[in-house]
Coordinates of C-alpha atoms in Angstrom, one line a residue:
M133 CA 159.8 58.1 103.1
S134 CA 158.0 54.7 103.4
Q135 CA 154.5 54.4 102.1
R136 CA 153.2 54.0 105.7
W137 CA 154.8 57.3 106.8
F138 CA 153.7 59.0 103.6
R139 CA 150.1 58.1 104.3
L140 CA 150.5 59.3 107.9
F141 CA 151.9 62.6 106.7
L142 CA 149.0 63.1 104.2
F143 CA 146.5 62.3 107.0
L144 CA 148.1 64.8 109.4
M145 CA 148.2 67.5 106.7
L146 CA 144.6 66.8 105.7
G147 CA 143.6 67.0 109.4
L148 CA 145.4 70.3 109.8
H149 CA 143.7 71.7 106.7
T150 CA 140.3 70.6 107.9
A151 CA 140.9 72.2 111.3
Q152 CA 142.0 75.4 109.7
A153 CA 138.8 75.4 107.5
Q154 CA 136.6 74.8 110.5
T155 CA 138.3 77.6 112.4
A156 CA 137.7 79.9 109.5
T157 CA 134.1 78.9 108.8
D158 CA 132.8 77.4 112.0
T159 CA 134.1 79.7 114.7
L160 CA 131.3 80.8 116.9
R161 CA 131.5 84.6 117.3
L162 CA 129.6 86.0 120.3
L163 CA 128.8 89.7 120.1
M164 CA 128.2 91.4 123.4
P165 CA 126.7 94.8 123.0
D166 CA 124.8 97.0 125.5
R167 CA 121.6 96.7 123.5
V168 CA 120.1 95.1 120.4
W169 CA 117.6 96.5 118.0
D170 CA 116.2 93.3 116.5
G171 CA 114.4 95.0 113.6
E172 CA 111.2 95.8 115.5
Q173 CA 112.2 96.6 119.2
M174 CA 115.1 97.3 121.4
H175 CA 116.5 94.8 124.0
T176 CA 119.0 95.2 126.7
G177 CA 121.1 92.3 128.2
W178 CA 121.1 90.5 124.9
A179 CA 123.9 88.6 123.1
V180 CA 124.1 87.6 119.5
A181 CA 126.0 84.6 118.2
V182 CA 127.1 84.2 114.5
Q183 CA 128.5 81.1 112.9
G184 CA 129.4 81.1 109.2
H185 CA 127.0 83.4 107.4
L186 CA 124.1 82.9 109.9
I187 CA 122.9 84.3 113.1
V188 CA 122.6 81.2 115.4
Y189 CA 121.5 82.9 118.6
A190 CA 119.9 86.2 119.6
G191 CA 118.5 86.6 123.1
P192 CA 119.4 87.1 126.8
K193 CA 123.0 86.6 127.6
A194 CA 122.1 84.2 130.3
G195 CA 120.4 82.0 127.8
F196 CA 123.5 81.4 125.6
S197 CA 125.5 78.2 125.9
A198 CA 128.5 77.6 123.6
T199 CA 128.2 73.9 124.2
A200 CA 125.0 73.9 122.2
Y201 CA 127.1 74.4 119.1
G202 CA 129.5 71.5 119.5
K203 CA 133.2 72.0 119.7
A204 CA 133.4 75.1 117.6
P205 CA 136.0 77.6 118.9
L206 CA 134.4 80.6 120.6
Q207 CA 135.4 84.2 119.9
T208 CA 133.8 86.9 122.1
I209 CA 133.6 90.4 120.8
S210 CA 132.9 93.0 123.4
L211 CA 130.8 96.0 122.2
A212 CA 130.4 98.0 125.4
G213 CA 128.4 101.2 125.0
K214 CA 127.2 100.1 121.5
T215 CA 123.9 99.1 119.9
L216 CA 123.6 96.2 117.5
L217 CA 121.2 96.5 114.6
P218 CA 120.5 94.5 111.4
G219 CA 122.5 95.8 108.4
L220 CA 120.5 98.8 107.1
I221 CA 118.6 98.3 103.9
E222 CA 118.5 101.3 101.5
G223 CA 115.4 101.3 99.2
H224 CA 116.3 103.9 96.6
S225 CA 119.9 104.4 95.5
H226 CA 121.9 105.1 92.3
L227 CA 125.5 103.9 92.8
L228 CA 126.4 105.0 89.3
L229 CA 125.5 108.7 90.0
H230 CA 127.2 111.2 92.2
P231 CA 125.9 114.5 93.7
Y232 CA 124.5 117.0 91.3
N233 CA 126.4 119.9 92.9
E234 CA 129.6 118.2 91.8
V235 CA 128.5 117.5 88.2
S236 CA 125.0 118.0 86.8
W237 CA 122.9 114.9 85.8
N238 CA 123.0 115.9 82.2
E239 CA 126.8 116.1 82.2
Q240 CA 127.2 112.7 84.0
V241 CA 125.0 111.0 81.4
L242 CA 126.5 112.7 78.3
E243 CA 130.1 113.4 79.2
E244 CA 131.4 110.9 81.8
S245 CA 132.9 107.8 80.3
A246 CA 131.7 104.3 81.3
A247 CA 135.1 103.7 82.9
E248 CA 134.8 106.8 85.1
R249 CA 131.3 106.1 86.2
I250 CA 132.2 102.5 87.1
A251 CA 135.3 103.7 89.0
R252 CA 133.2 106.1 90.9
A253 CA 130.6 103.4 91.6
V254 CA 133.3 101.2 93.2
N255 CA 134.1 104.0 95.7
H256 CA 130.3 104.6 96.2
A257 CA 129.8 100.9 97.0
R258 CA 132.6 100.9 99.6
A259 CA 131.4 104.1 101.3
T260 CA 127.8 102.7 101.4
L261 CA 128.9 99.5 103.1
M262 CA 131.2 101.2 105.6
A263 CA 128.2 103.4 106.6
G264 CA 126.3 100.3 107.7
I265 CA 124.1 99.9 104.6
T266 CA 124.5 96.2 103.7
T267 CA 121.8 96.0 101.1
V268 CA 120.6 98.5 98.5
R269 CA 117.8 98.6 95.9
D270 CA 119.5 100.4 93.0
L271 CA 116.8 102.0 90.8
G272 CA 118.4 102.8 87.5
T273 CA 121.8 103.3 85.9
E274 CA 120.8 106.7 84.4
G275 CA 122.6 106.2 81.1
A276 CA 125.1 103.6 82.2
N277 CA 123.2 100.7 80.5
Y278 CA 123.5 97.4 82.5
D279 CA 126.6 98.3 84.5
D280 CA 124.8 97.9 87.7
V281 CA 124.6 94.1 87.0
G282 CA 128.3 93.9 86.6
L283 CA 128.8 96.0 89.8
K284 CA 126.5 93.6 91.7
Q285 CA 128.4 90.6 90.3
A286 CA 131.8 92.0 91.3
I287 CA 130.5 92.6 94.9
D288 CA 129.0 89.1 95.1
K289 CA 132.3 87.6 93.9
G290 CA 134.3 89.5 96.5
V291 CA 136.2 91.5 93.9
I292 CA 135.2 94.7 95.7
P293 CA 133.5 95.5 99.0
G294 CA 130.0 96.8 98.8
P295 CA 126.4 96.2 99.7
R296 CA 124.2 93.4 98.5
M297 CA 122.4 94.8 95.4
L298 CA 118.9 94.6 93.9
V299 CA 119.3 96.2 90.5
A300 CA 116.8 97.7 88.0
T301 CA 119.2 98.2 85.1
K302 CA 117.7 100.9 82.8
A303 CA 114.6 102.6 84.0
I304 CA 111.8 102.7 81.5
V305 CA 110.3 105.9 80.2
A306 CA 107.7 106.9 77.7
T307 CA 109.2 108.1 74.4
G308 CA 109.8 111.9 74.4
S309 CA 109.4 112.3 78.1
Y310 CA 112.9 111.9 79.6
G311 CA 116.3 113.6 79.1
P312 CA 118.9 114.6 78.4
K313 CA 117.2 116.9 75.8
S314 CA 118.8 119.1 73.2
K315 CA 117.6 122.7 72.7
S316 CA 117.3 121.8 69.0
A317 CA 114.5 119.4 67.9
D318 CA 116.9 118.2 65.2
V319 CA 119.4 116.8 67.7
D320 CA 118.6 113.7 69.7
Y321 CA 120.9 113.0 72.7
P322 CA 121.4 109.6 74.3
K323 CA 118.8 109.0 77.0
G324 CA 119.3 108.3 80.7
A325 CA 116.7 105.5 80.5
A326 CA 115.1 103.1 78.0
E327 CA 112.2 104.4 75.9
A328 CA 109.3 102.0 75.4
D329 CA 105.6 102.4 74.6
G330 CA 102.4 100.3 74.3
V331 CA 101.8 96.7 75.1
E332 CA 104.3 95.3 72.7
G333 CA 107.1 97.8 73.4
L334 CA 106.9 97.5 77.2
T335 CA 106.7 93.7 77.0
K336 CA 109.8 93.5 74.9
E337 CA 111.8 96.0 77.0
I338 CA 110.8 94.4 80.4
R339 CA 111.7 90.9 79.2
S340 CA 115.0 92.2 77.8
Q341 CA 115.9 93.8 81.1
I342 CA 115.0 90.7 83.0
G343 CA 117.2 88.7 80.6
K344 CA 120.1 91.1 81.3
G345 CA 119.8 90.6 85.1
A346 CA 117.2 93.0 86.4
D347 CA 115.9 92.1 89.9
V348 CA 113.2 94.9 89.8
I349 CA 111.6 96.9 87.0
K350 CA 111.3 100.7 87.3
L351 CA 109.0 102.9 85.3
Y352 CA 108.5 106.6 85.2
G353 CA 104.8 107.1 85.8
D354 CA 105.1 110.8 85.2
Y355 CA 107.7 113.4 84.3
Y356 CA 108.2 117.1 83.8
W357 CA 107.0 117.1 80.2
G358 CA 103.7 119.0 80.5
V359 CA 103.1 122.5 79.3
G360 CA 105.5 124.8 81.1
R361 CA 107.5 121.7 82.2
T362 CA 104.8 120.7 84.7
A363 CA 104.7 117.1 85.9
R364 CA 102.2 115.0 83.9
P365 CA 101.5 111.3 83.6
T366 CA 103.4 109.4 81.0
F367 CA 102.1 105.8 80.8
T368 CA 98.4 105.0 80.5
Q369 CA 96.6 102.8 83.0
E370 CA 96.7 99.9 80.5
E371 CA 100.4 100.3 79.9
L372 CA 101.2 100.2 83.6
S373 CA 99.0 97.2 84.2
V374 CA 100.7 95.3 81.3
A375 CA 104.1 96.2 82.7
V376 CA 103.1 94.7 86.1
A377 CA 101.7 91.6 84.6
V378 CA 104.8 91.0 82.4
A379 CA 107.2 91.6 85.3
S380 CA 105.2 89.6 87.8
S381 CA 105.1 86.6 85.6
A382 CA 108.9 86.5 86.0
G383 CA 108.8 87.2 89.7
R384 CA 110.0 90.8 89.4
P385 CA 108.3 93.6 91.3
V386 CA 107.6 96.9 89.6
V387 CA 108.4 100.3 91.2
V388 CA 107.2 103.6 89.8
H389 CA 108.5 107.1 89.9
A390 CA 105.5 109.3 90.4
V391 CA 105.1 112.8 91.9
T392 CA 101.5 113.6 90.8
P393 CA 98.4 112.1 92.4
E394 CA 97.1 110.8 89.1
A395 CA 100.3 108.9 88.3
M396 CA 100.4 107.6 91.8
R397 CA 96.7 106.4 91.4
R398 CA 97.4 104.7 88.1
A399 CA 100.4 102.9 89.5
T400 CA 98.5 101.8 92.6
L401 CA 95.7 100.4 90.6
A402 CA 98.2 98.6 88.3
G403 CA 99.5 96.7 91.4
V404 CA 103.1 98.1 91.7
A405 CA 105.2 97.3 94.7
T406 CA 106.3 100.8 95.7
I407 CA 105.9 104.4 94.5
E408 CA 108.9 106.7 94.6
H409 CA 108.9 110.4 95.6
G410 CA 105.2 111.2 95.8
D411 CA 105.9 115.0 96.1
E412 CA 102.3 116.0 95.5
G413 CA 100.7 113.0 97.1
D414 CA 97.5 113.7 99.0
L415 CA 95.6 111.8 101.8
A416 CA 93.2 110.1 99.4
T417 CA 96.0 108.8 97.2
F418 CA 98.0 107.5 100.2
Q419 CA 94.8 105.8 101.6
L420 CA 94.3 104.1 98.3
M421 CA 97.9 102.9 98.3
Q422 CA 97.5 101.6 101.9
Q423 CA 94.3 99.7 100.9
K424 CA 96.1 98.1 97.9
G425 CA 99.2 97.2 99.8
V426 CA 101.5 99.6 97.9
A427 CA 104.4 101.1 99.9
Y428 CA 105.7 104.7 99.7
C429 CA 109.4 105.7 99.3
P430 CA 109.5 109.4 100.0
T431 CA 113.1 110.3 99.1
L432 CA 113.1 113.4 101.4
A433 CA 116.9 113.7 101.4
A434 CA 117.0 114.1 97.6
S435 CA 114.4 116.9 97.7
E436 CA 116.2 118.8 100.4
S437 CA 119.6 118.3 98.7
I438 CA 118.3 119.7 95.4
A439 CA 116.8 122.7 97.2
L440 CA 120.2 123.3 98.9
Y441 CA 122.0 123.1 95.6
R442 CA 119.7 125.8 94.3
G443 CA 120.8 128.1 97.1
W444 CA 118.3 127.4 100.0
K445 CA 119.9 128.0 103.4
K446 CA 118.1 125.6 105.7
G447 CA 117.4 127.0 109.1
Q448 CA 118.2 130.5 108.0
E449 CA 115.4 131.3 105.6
S450 CA 111.9 130.1 104.8
E451 CA 111.4 126.8 103.0
P452 CA 110.9 126.7 99.2
V453 CA 107.5 125.6 98.0
S454 CA 108.9 122.2 97.0
I455 CA 110.0 121.4 100.6
T456 CA 106.7 122.6 102.1
K457 CA 104.8 120.3 99.6
K458 CA 107.1 117.5 100.6
R459 CA 106.4 117.9 104.3
Q460 CA 102.7 118.0 103.5
S461 CA 102.8 114.9 101.4
F462 CA 104.8 113.0 104.0
A463 CA 102.4 114.1 106.8
A464 CA 99.5 112.8 104.7
A465 CA 101.4 109.5 104.2
L466 CA 101.9 109.1 107.9
Q467 CA 98.2 109.9 108.6
S468 CA 97.1 107.3 106.0
G469 CA 99.1 104.4 107.5
V470 CA 100.7 103.5 104.2
G471 CA 103.9 101.5 104.5
I472 CA 107.0 103.7 104.4
V473 CA 110.2 102.5 102.7
F474 CA 113.5 104.0 103.7
G475 CA 115.2 105.3 100.5
G476 CA 116.8 108.6 100.0
D477 CA 117.6 108.6 96.2
V478 CA 121.2 108.6 97.3
G479 CA 123.4 109.6 94.3
V480 CA 121.6 112.9 94.2
F481 CA 123.5 113.4 97.5
A482 CA 126.7 111.7 98.7
H483 CA 126.9 107.9 99.0
G484 CA 127.7 106.9 102.6
S485 CA 125.5 109.6 104.0
N486 CA 122.3 107.5 103.4
V487 CA 121.1 108.0 107.0
Q488 CA 120.3 111.6 106.2
E489 CA 117.0 110.2 105.0
L490 CA 116.3 108.6 108.3
L491 CA 117.0 111.8 110.2
L492 CA 114.6 113.7 107.9
M493 CA 111.9 111.1 108.3
A494 CA 112.1 111.7 112.1
E495 CA 112.2 115.5 111.6
Y496 CA 109.1 115.4 109.4
G497 CA 107.1 113.6 112.0
M498 CA 107.8 109.8 112.0
P499 CA 108.4 108.3 115.4
I500 CA 112.0 107.1 115.8
P501 CA 111.0 103.4 116.5
Q502 CA 109.1 103.4 113.2
V503 CA 112.1 105.0 111.4
L504 CA 114.5 102.3 112.7
K505 CA 112.0 99.6 111.7
A506 CA 111.7 101.1 108.2
A507 CA 115.4 100.8 107.7
T508 CA 115.5 97.2 108.9
A509 CA 112.6 94.8 109.2
G510 CA 110.2 97.1 107.3
N511 CA 112.4 97.3 104.2
A512 CA 113.1 93.6 104.4
D513 CA 109.4 92.9 104.2
W514 CA 108.6 95.5 101.5
L515 CA 111.6 94.5 99.3
Q516 CA 110.9 90.8 99.7
L517 CA 114.2 90.0 101.6
P518 CA 113.0 87.4 104.1
N519 CA 116.5 86.5 105.3
L520 CA 117.5 90.0 106.2
G521 CA 116.3 93.0 108.3
R522 CA 116.1 91.2 111.7
I523 CA 118.5 89.9 114.3
Q524 CA 117.0 86.5 114.7
A525 CA 118.4 83.0 114.7
G526 CA 118.4 81.6 111.2
K527 CA 118.7 85.0 109.5
W528 CA 121.7 86.0 107.5
A529 CA 124.4 87.7 109.5
D530 CA 124.1 91.2 108.3
I531 CA 124.8 93.1 111.5
I532 CA 126.1 96.6 112.4
A533 CA 127.1 98.2 115.7
V534 CA 126.8 101.9 116.4
A535 CA 128.0 104.0 119.3
G536 CA 125.2 105.0 121.6
N537 CA 121.5 104.4 121.4
P538 CA 119.7 105.4 118.2
L539 CA 116.3 105.4 119.9
E540 CA 117.5 108.3 122.0
N541 CA 119.5 110.0 119.2
L542 CA 119.4 109.0 115.6
Q543 CA 122.7 110.7 115.0
A544 CA 124.2 107.5 116.6
L545 CA 123.6 105.9 113.2
Y546 CA 126.5 108.0 111.9
Q547 CA 128.8 106.4 114.4
V548 CA 129.2 102.9 112.8
Q549 CA 131.8 100.8 114.7
L550 CA 131.2 97.4 113.2
V551 CA 129.9 96.2 109.8
M552 CA 129.2 92.5 109.1
K553 CA 127.7 91.3 105.9
N554 CA 126.8 87.6 105.4
G555 CA 129.0 86.8 108.4
V556 CA 132.1 88.6 107.0
R557 CA 133.4 91.5 109.0
Y558 CA 134.3 94.6 106.9
K559 CA 134.7 97.1 109.8

């Protein structure tokens, strides 16, 4: 082959490669559903266009023009009868746990190998993504050290399918408060979280976790270590305030497990981002949270799941006291106007069934439009994810489609027909 023909051959091959690359990355995909929940309200007659990893158009079908995007090839995806939503954002998960009616928490922490827990987590991540949850805030490995960081990295690299992850690594507990605990005071079991105390201890542990890859810091503001195993505060006001100051200096938010009003009050005054559970929260406490800009993650599905595991037959017998208290605390939260984070503590119950929490939020009195917002735009705001949670030009293309209209029936969220994360279609 002459040098001239060789150069021409290389030019043609380079052109073909470039064209293929453009087709793969620059194809304009036009989604045509019956309706679009944009994160805050529902629209009919809308189309959504995606190019690469971004949403480039969201608005009336009549307003879309493919010529505005150059010569990119156009692919139209018909979604008749379906609703488009932003990928749902789960605010409280544990991908390294599985339901307690399968294996108890103690046994998972003490007896399951790291390999088994990671293998399970790979399946959990896939199930979560296929259920339309494209982002999770994973709040503690529960004895699995820093394996959430590795799981997150594997997902980001495309090694395994799964949701985008914000990870907390090890939760932080006061010495002596957390489990597993032996019946003998002479035996000390490995813990499901990191023990740290005082200004120096907390500072060192928080900085260590940030160095290992933590996106968020989680503390247990109270636990069942009071007389008669009652819930009592663990960290002092000073300790919580120090934790927030240390984490904030590195740009990490702090979240606190708290079920008692006193622990919730201390965490709120310390300036945490969210409070998890709040089983005994009262109106005054939620009003303080609302005033201070602290959001509430109620984890209703975990509470109901634990009650069911203990033998409660929902709909057939009266509620246990724990569920009645939970209803009362959630009602007080709604009355106060505090921000509500969608997060079910999934791992206590099955991964992939995350929307149980959303159905319970509606059952307990939250209007369905507010429920849908909590799972999309609301969580994007509270979890500081500005590129997610809304179907809007310029946002990342995390999009799902469900059969039917979730504003009319939230059960539609179980009928996930399409899952796109960062512009890549997984379903």
